[in-house]
Coordinates of C-alpha atoms and ligand atoms in Angstrom, one line a residue:
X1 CA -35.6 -9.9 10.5
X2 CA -36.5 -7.8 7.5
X3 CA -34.2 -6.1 5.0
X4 CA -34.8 -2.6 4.3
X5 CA -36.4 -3.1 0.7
X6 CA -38.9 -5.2 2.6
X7 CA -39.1 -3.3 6.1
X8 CA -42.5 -1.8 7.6
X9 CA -43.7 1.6 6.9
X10 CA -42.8 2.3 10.0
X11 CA -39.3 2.0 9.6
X12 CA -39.1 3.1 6.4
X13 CA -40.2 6.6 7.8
X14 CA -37.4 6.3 10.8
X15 CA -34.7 5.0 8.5
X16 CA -35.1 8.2 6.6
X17 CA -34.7 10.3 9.9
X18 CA -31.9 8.6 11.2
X19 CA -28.6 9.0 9.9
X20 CA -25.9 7.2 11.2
X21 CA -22.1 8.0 11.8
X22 CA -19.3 5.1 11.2
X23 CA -16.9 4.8 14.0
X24 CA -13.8 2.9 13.5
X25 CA -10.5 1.9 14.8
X26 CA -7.6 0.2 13.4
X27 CA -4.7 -2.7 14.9
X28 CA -2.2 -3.5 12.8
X29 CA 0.7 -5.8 13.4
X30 CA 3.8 -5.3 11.5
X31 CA 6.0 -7.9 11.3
X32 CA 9.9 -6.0 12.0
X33 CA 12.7 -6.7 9.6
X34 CA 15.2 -8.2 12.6
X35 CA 17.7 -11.0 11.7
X36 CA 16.4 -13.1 14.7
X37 CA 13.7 -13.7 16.9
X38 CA 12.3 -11.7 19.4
X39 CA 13.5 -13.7 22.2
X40 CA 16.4 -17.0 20.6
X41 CA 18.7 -16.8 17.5
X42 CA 16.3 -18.3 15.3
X43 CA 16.7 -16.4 11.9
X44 CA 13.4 -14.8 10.5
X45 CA 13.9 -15.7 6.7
X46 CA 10.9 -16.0 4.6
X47 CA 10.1 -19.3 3.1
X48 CA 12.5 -21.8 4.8
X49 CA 11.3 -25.9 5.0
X50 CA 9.1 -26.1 7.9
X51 CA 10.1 -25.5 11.1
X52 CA 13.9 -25.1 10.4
X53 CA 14.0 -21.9 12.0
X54 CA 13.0 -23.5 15.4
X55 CA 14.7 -23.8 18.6
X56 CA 13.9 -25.1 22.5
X57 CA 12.4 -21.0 23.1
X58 CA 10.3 -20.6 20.7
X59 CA 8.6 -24.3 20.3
X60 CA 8.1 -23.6 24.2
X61 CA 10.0 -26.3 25.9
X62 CA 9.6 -26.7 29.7
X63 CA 12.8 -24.2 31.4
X64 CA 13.9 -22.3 28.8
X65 CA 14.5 -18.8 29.5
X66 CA 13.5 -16.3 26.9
X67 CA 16.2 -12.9 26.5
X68 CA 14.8 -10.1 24.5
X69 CA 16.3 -8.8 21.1
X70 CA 17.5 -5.5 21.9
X71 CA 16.5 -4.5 17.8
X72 CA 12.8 -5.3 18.6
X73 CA 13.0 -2.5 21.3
X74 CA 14.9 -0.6 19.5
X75 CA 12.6 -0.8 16.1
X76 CA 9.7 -0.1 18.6
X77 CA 11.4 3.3 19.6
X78 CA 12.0 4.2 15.8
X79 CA 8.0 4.0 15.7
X80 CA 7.1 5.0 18.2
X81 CA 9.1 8.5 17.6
X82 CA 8.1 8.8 14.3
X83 CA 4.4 8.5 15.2
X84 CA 4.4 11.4 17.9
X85 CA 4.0 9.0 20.7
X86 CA 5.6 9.0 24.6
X87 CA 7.9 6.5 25.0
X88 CA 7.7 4.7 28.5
X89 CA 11.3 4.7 30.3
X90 CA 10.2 1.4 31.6
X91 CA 7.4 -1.1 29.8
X92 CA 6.8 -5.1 30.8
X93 CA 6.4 -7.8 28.6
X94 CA 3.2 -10.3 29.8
X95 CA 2.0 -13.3 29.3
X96 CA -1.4 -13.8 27.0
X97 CA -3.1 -17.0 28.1
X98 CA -4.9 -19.2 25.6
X99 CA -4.5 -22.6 24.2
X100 CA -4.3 -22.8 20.4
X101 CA -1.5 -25.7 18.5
X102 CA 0.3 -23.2 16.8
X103 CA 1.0 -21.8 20.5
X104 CA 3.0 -24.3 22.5
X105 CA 3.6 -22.3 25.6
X106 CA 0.0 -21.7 26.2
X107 CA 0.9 -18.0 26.6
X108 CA 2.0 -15.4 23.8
X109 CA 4.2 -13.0 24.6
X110 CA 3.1 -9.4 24.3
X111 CA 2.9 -6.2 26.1
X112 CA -0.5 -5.2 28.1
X113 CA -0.5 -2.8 30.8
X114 CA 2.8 -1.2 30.1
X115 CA 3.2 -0.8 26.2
X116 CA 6.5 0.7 25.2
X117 CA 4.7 3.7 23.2
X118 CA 1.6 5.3 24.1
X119 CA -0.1 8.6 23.2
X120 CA 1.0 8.9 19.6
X121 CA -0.5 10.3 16.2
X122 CA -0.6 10.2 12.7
X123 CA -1.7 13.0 10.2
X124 CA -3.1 11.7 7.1
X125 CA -3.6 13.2 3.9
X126 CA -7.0 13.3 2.8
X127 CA -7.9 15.3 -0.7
X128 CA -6.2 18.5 0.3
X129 CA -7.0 18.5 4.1
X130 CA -5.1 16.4 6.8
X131 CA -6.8 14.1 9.1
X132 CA -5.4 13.3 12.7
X133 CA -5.9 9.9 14.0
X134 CA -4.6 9.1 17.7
X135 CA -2.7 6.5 18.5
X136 CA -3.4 4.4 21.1
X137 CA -0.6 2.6 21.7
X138 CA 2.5 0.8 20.6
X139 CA 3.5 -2.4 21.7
X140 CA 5.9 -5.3 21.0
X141 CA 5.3 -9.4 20.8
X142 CA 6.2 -12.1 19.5
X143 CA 3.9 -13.9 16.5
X144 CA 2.4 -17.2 17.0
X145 CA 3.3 -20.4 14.8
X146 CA 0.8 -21.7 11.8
X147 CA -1.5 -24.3 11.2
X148 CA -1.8 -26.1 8.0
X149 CA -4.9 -27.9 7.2
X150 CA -6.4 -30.1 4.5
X151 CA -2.8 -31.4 3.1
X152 CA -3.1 -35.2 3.7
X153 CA -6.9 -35.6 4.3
X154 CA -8.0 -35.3 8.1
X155 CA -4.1 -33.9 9.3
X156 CA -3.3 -30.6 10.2
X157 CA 0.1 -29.9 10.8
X158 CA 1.9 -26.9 12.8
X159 CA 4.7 -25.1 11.4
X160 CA 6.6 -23.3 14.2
X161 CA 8.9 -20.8 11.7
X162 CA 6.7 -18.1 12.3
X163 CA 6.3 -18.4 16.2
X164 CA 8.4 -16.3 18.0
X165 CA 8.8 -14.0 14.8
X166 CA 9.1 -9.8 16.6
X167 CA 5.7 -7.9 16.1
X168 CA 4.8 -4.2 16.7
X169 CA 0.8 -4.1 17.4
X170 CA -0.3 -0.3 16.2
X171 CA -3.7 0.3 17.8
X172 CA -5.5 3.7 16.4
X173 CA -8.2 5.0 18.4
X174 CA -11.7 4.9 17.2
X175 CA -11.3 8.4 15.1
X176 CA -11.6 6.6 11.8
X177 CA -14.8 7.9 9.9
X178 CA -14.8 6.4 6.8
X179 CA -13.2 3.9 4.7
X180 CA -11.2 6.1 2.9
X181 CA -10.0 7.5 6.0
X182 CA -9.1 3.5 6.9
X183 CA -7.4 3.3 3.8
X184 CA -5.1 6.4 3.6
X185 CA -4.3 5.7 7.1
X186 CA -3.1 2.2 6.5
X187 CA -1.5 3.7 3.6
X188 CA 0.0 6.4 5.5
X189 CA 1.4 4.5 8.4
X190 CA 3.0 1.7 6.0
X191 CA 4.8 4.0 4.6
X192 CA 6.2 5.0 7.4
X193 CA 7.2 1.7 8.8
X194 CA 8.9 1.3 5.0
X195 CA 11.0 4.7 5.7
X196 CA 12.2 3.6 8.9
X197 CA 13.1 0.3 7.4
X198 CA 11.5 -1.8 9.8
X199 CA 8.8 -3.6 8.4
X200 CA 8.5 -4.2 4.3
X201 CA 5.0 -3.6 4.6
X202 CA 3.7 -6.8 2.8
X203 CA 0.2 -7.4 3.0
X204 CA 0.2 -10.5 0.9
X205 CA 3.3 -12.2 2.7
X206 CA 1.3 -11.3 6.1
X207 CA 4.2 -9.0 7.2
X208 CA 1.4 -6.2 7.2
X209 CA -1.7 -7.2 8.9
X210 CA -4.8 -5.3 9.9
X211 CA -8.0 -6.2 11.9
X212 CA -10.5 -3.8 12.0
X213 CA -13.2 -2.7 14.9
X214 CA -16.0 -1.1 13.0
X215 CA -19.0 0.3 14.7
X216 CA -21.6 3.1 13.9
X217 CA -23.6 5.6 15.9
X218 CA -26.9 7.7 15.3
X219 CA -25.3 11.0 14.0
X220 CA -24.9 13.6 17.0
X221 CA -24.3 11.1 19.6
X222 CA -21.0 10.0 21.4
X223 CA -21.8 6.6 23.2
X224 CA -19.6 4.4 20.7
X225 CA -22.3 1.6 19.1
X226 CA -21.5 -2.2 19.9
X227 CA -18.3 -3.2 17.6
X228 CA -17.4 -6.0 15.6
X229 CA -14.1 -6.8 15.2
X230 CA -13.2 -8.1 11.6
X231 CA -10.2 -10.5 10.9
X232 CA -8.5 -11.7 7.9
X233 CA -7.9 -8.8 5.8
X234 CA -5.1 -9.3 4.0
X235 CA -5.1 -6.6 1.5
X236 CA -6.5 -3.1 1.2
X237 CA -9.2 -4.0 -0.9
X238 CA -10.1 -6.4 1.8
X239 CA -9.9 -4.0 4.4
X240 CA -12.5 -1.3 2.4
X241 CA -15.3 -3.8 1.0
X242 CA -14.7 -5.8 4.8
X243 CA -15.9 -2.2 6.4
X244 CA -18.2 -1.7 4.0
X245 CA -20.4 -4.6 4.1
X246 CA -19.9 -4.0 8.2
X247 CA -21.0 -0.7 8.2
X248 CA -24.3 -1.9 5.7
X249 CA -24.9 -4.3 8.0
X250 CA -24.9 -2.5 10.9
X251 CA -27.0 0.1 9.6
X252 CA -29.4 -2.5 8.1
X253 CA -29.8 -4.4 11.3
X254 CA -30.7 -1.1 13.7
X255 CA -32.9 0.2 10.9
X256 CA -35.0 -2.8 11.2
X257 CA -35.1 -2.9 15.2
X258 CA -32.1 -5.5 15.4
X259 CA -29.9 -5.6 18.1
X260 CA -26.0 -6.1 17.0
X261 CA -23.5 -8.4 19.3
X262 CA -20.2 -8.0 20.0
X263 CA -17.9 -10.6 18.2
X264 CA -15.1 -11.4 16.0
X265 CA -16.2 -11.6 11.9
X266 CA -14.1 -13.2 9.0
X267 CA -13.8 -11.8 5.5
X268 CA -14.7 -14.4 3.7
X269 CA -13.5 -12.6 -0.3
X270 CA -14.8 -15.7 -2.5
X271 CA -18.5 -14.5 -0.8
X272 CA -17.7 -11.2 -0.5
X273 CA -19.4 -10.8 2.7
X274 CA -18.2 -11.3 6.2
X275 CA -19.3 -14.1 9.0
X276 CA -19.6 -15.0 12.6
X277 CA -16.3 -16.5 13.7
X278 CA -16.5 -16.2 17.8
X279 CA -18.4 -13.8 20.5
X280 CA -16.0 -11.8 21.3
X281 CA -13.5 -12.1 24.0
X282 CA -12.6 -10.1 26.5
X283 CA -9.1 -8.7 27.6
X284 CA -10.1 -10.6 31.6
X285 CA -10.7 -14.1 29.4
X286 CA -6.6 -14.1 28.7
X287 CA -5.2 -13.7 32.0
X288 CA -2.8 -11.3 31.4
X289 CA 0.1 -11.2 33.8
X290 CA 3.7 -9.9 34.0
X291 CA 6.1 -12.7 32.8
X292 CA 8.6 -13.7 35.3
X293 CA 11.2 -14.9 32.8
X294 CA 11.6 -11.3 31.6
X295 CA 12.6 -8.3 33.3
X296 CA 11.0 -4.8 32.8
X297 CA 12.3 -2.6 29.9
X298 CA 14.3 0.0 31.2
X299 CA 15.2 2.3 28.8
X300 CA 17.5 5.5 29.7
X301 CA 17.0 8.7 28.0
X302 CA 20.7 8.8 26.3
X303 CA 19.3 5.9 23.9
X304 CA 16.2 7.6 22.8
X305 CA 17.8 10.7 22.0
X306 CA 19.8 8.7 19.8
X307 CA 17.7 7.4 18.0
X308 CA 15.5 10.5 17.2
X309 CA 18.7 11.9 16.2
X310 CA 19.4 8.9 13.3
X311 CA 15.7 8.8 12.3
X312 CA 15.5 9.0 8.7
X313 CA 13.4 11.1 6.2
X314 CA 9.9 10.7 7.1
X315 CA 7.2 10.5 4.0
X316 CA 6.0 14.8 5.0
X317 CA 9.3 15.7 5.0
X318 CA 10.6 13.8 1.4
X319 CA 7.3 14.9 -0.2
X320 CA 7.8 18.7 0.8
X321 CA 11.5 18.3 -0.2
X322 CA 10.2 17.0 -3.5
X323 CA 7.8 19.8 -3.9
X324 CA 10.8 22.5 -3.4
X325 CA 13.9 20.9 -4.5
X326 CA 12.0 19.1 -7.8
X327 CA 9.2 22.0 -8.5
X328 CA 6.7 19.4 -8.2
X329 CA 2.9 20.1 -7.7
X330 CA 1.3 18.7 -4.1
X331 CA -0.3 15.9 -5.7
X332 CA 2.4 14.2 -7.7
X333 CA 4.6 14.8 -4.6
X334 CA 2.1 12.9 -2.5
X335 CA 1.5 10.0 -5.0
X336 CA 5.7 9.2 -5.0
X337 CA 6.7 9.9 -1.7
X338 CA 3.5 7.6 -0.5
X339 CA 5.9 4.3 -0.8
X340 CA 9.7 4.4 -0.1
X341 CA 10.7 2.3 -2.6
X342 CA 9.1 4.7 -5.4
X343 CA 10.3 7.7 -4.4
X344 CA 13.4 5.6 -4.2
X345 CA 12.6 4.9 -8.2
X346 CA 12.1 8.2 -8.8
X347 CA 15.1 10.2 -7.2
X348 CA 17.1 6.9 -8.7
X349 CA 15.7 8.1 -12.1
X350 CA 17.3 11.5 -11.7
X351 CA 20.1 10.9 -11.7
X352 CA 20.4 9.3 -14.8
X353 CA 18.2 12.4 -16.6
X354 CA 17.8 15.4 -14.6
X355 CA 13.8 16.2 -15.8
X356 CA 11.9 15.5 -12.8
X357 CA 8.5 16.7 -14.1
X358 CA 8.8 14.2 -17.2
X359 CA 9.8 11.5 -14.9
X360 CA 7.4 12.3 -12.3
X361 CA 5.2 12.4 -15.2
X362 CA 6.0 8.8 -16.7
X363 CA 6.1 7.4 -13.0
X364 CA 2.4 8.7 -11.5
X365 CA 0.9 8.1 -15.3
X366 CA 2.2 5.4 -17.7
X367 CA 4.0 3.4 -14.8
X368 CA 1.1 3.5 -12.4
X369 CA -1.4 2.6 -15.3
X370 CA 1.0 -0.1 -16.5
X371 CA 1.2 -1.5 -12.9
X372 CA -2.5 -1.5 -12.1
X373 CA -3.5 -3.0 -15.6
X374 CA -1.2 -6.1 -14.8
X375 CA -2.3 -6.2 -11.3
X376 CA 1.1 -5.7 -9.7
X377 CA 0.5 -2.2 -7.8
X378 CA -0.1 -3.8 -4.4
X379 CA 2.3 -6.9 -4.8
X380 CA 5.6 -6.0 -5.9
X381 CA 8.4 -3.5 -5.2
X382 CA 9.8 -1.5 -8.3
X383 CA 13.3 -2.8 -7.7
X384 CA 12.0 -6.1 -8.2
X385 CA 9.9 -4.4 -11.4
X386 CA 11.4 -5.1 -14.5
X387 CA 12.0 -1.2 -16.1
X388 CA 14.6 0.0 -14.2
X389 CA 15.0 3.5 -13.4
X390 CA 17.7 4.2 -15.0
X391 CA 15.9 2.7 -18.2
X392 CA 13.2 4.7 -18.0
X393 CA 15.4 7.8 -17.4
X394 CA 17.1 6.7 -20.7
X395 CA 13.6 6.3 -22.7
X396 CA 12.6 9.8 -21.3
X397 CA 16.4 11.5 -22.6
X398 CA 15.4 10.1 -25.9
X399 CA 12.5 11.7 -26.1
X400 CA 14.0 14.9 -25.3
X401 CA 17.1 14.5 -27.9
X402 CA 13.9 13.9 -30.8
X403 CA 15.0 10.7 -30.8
X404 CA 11.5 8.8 -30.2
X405 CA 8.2 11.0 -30.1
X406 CA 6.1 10.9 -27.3
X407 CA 3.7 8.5 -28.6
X408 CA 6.6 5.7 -29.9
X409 CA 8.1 6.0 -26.4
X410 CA 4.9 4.5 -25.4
X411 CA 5.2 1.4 -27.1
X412 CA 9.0 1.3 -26.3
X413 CA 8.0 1.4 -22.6
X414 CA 5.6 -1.6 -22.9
X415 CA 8.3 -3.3 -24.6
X416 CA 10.4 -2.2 -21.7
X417 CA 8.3 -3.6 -19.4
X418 CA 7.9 -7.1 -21.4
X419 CA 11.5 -7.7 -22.0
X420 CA 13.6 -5.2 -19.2
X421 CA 15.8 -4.1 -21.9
X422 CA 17.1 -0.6 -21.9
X423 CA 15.2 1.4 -24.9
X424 CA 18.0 2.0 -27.2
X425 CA 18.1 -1.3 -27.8
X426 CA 14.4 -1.7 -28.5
X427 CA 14.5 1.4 -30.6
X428 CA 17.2 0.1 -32.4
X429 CA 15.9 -3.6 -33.3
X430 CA 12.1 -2.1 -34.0
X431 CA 13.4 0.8 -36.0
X432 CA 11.6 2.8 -34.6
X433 CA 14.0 6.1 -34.1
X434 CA 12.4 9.2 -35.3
X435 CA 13.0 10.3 -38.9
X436 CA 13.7 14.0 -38.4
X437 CA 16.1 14.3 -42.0
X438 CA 14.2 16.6 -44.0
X439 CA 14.5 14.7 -47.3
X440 CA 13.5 11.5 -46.4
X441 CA 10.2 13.2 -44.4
X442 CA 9.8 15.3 -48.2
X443 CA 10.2 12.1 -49.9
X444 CA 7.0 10.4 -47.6
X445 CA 5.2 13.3 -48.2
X446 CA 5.7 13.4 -52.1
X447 CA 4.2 10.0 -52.4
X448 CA 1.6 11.0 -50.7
X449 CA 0.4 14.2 -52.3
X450 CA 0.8 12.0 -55.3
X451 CA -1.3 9.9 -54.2
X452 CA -4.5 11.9 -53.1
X453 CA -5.1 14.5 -56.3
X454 CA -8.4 15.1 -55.0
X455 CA -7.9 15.6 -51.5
X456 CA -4.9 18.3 -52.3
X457 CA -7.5 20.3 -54.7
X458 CA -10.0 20.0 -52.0
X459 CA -7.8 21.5 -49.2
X460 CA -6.4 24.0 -51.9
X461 CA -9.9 24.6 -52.1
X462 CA -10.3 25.6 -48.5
X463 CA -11.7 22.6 -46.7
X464 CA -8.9 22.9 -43.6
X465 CA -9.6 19.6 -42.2
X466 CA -7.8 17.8 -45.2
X467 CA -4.6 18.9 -43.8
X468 CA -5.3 16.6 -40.5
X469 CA -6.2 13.4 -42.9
X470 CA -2.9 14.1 -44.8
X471 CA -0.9 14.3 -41.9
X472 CA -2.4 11.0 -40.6
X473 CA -1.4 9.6 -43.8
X474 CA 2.2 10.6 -43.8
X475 CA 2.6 9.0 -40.0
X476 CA 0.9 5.9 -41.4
X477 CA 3.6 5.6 -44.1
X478 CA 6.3 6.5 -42.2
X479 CA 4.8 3.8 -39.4
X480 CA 4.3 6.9 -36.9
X481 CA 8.5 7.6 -37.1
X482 CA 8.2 11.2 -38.4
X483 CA 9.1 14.0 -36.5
X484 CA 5.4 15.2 -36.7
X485 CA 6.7 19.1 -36.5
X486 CA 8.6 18.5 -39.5
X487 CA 6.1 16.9 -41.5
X488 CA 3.7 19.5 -40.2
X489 CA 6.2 22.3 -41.6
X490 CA 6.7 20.3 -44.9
X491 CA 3.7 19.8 -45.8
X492 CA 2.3 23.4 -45.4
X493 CA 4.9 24.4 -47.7
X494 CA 4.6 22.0 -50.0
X495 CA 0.6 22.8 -50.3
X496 CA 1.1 26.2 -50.0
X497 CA 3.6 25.5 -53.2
X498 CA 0.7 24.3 -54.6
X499 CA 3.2 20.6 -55.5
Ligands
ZN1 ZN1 14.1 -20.2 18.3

């Protein structure tokens, strides 16, 4: 096959005609915040010993009957609600056959032809306009155990923590265009799943996952193109180059006459490129069937009015509440309501200074600079981040009471950020609080009229930009600590004194 720098005139010439649209849909399996399992008492804590947190149901012993956590539905509801979808007064839970170690039933339970939510959708922002994307379906099921390889040579060993662990699988249809539309839809529907406080939304820790089916289509048409379904992206940078290179590919391989096949792909990030992992399957390969251990899931009406009614503040809703109740412009709006626990940060700010542009301000600017430069933006939460809110309230107040100026407060923040002190202290132990005493700022800029003759007689000659340099001077004395109105003020009176 020939790559398109090296293709045939012929194709060359068609390549240039035919333009091609990207078609892609999204499943993404959140892992729900329940104490237990979805169907024993096996707690669901992060990081025990391996498998501590196992029992006879979910390491799949022979006669064991499995009773379904009432949260899971319940968490399943919440989602489904919030994501405009129907919720089915009665859904069954089925049995997906296939044979894998981590799997020691042989089956994984999970929902197939009666999902719990169906006919949903999410808008998503994108640059000004809003984007709709359908949701398939919602469905609830229980995670699978893990394998560990490569420990102790040849041995792999199974850790069954995980198995049995609730899931919500989130399928989109295939309205996804592009991969910025894949991204602020992930985005988007995380943060929802944070409001509702039922998934924390970590892609790192796995409690977030995504695969991808990623196709493309000559431009005009509506027969969807053969898809590939890619696995193993485990952050959204994985997720947008993953598509990408898919979408290349694609392109590439119909360009040139190729024919694509229907399979499963790996991201592999150390090659940045994806590969073959299996044909794909087929829904008829797993033998779905109703499981006879568990009866269907009735739900009555009563229940699901209750819970619409205790569903919390939804990311539209706290971003146009910010924009009235805070006077803050769309954008910023949309950057701090987009995760919970940043708006969080932010209305936990306020109420230690009541400014919200300045913190709004701080957050969207130095914060998220601060976080990206130390690679921390995707991975942690800003409770866990060490300038608390009420810190940087504090640093923001000082600003205000002429306390620090605007450029000191930066270096207090990153010393903030080092340490988590609160910034009195570190403006206190630096010395770096704000000279704003007239005779001390007159005193700086004595010393330093004294000290340039020439550069006085040159402004007093009328060369204006002298007056810049001498200001620079006096902040360089005074180690950038004068209040630089003052100095300004000074100075032009003590020039215009002719001293
Ligand atoms: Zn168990």
């Amino acid at each position: 096959m020939s790559s398109p720098r090296t293709g045939t005139k012929r194709n060359l010439i068609y390549k240039a005609v035919m333009k091609y649209e990207t078609v892609i849909g999204l499943e993404v399996h959140a892992q729900l915040l329940t104490q237990s399992k979805i169907f024993c008492g096996c707690s669901t804590k992060f990081g025990q010993a391996p498998n501590q947190s196992t029992c006879p149901i979910c390491t799949g012993f022979p006669g064991v009957l499995p009773v379904l956590n009432k949260k899971v539905v319940e968490f399943a509801i919440r989602t489904g609600l919030a994501s405009n979808c129907e919720i089915a007064c009665s859904s069954r839970l089925a049995r997906k056959n296939y044979f894998y170690p981590d799997l020691p039933k042989g089956y994984q339970i999970s929902q197939y032809e009666l999902p719990i939510c169906t006919n949903g959708h999410i808008d998503v922002a994108m640059n000004g306009t809003v984007k709709r994307i359908r949701l398939t379906r919602i469905h609830m099921e229980e995670d699978a155990g893990k394998n560990i390889h490569d420990l102790r040579g040849d041995a792999s060993l199974v850790d069954l923590n995980r198995a049995g662990i609730p899931l919500l699988e989130i399928v989109s249809e295939p309205d996804i265009r592009s991969t910025e539309e894949a991204r602020n839809y992930l985005r988007t529907l995380r943060a929802i799943l944070q409001y509702l406080e039922i998934c924390d939304g970590n892609m790192e820790e796995g409690s977030f996952r995504c695969d991808a089916n990623v196709s493309v289509r000559p431009e005009g048409t509506t027969a969807l193109g053969t898809k590939v379904e890619l696995k193993n992206l485990n952050s959204f940078k994985a997720v947008e180059k993953a598509i990408e290179f898919e979408i290349r590919r694609h392109i590439e391989t119909l360009s040139d006459g190729g024919r694509l096949i229907q399979e499963t792909r790996l991201w592999d990030p150390d090659r940045q490129e994806t590969r073959s992992m299996r044909t794909k399957e087929f829904a008829h390969d797993y033998r779905y069937f109703p499981d006879p251990d568990l009866l269907p899931v009735v739900i009555d009406e009563a229940w699901i009015g209750e819970i619409r009614a205790s569903l919390p503040e939804l990311p539209d809703g706290r971003k146009a509440r910010f924009m009235s109740q805070y006077d803050i412009p769309a954008y910023d709006a949309e950057l701090l309501t987009s995760r919970k626990d940043i708006a969080d940060y932010f209305e936990s700010a306020l109420t230690t200074h009541r400014n919200p542009k300045a913190i709004a301000n701080w957050i969207t600017g130095e914060l998220f600079r601060l976080l990206k430069d130390r690679k921390l933006d995707e991975k942690v939460y800003i409770t866990e981040w060490p300038v608390q809110a009420n810190n940087l309230a504090a640093m923001i107040a000082l600003i205000a009471q002429g306390k620090i100026s605007g450029k000191i407060a930066k270096t207090v923040f990153e010393a903030m950020a080092d340490s988590g002190r609160s910034p009195q202290e570190i403006v206190a132990e630096k010395g770096l609080e704000q000279v704003s005493d007239s005779e001390s700022i007159e005193k700086a800029i004595d010393q330093i009229l004294a000290a340039h003759p020439k550069q006085v007689a040159d402004y007093q000659a009328g060369n204006q930009k002298i007056f810049g340099f001498l200001v620079g001077q006096i902040m360089k004395a005074t180690q950038g600590k004068a209040n630089p109105q003052k100095a300004n003020e000074i100075l032009k009176r003590k020039l215009m004194e002719g001293n």
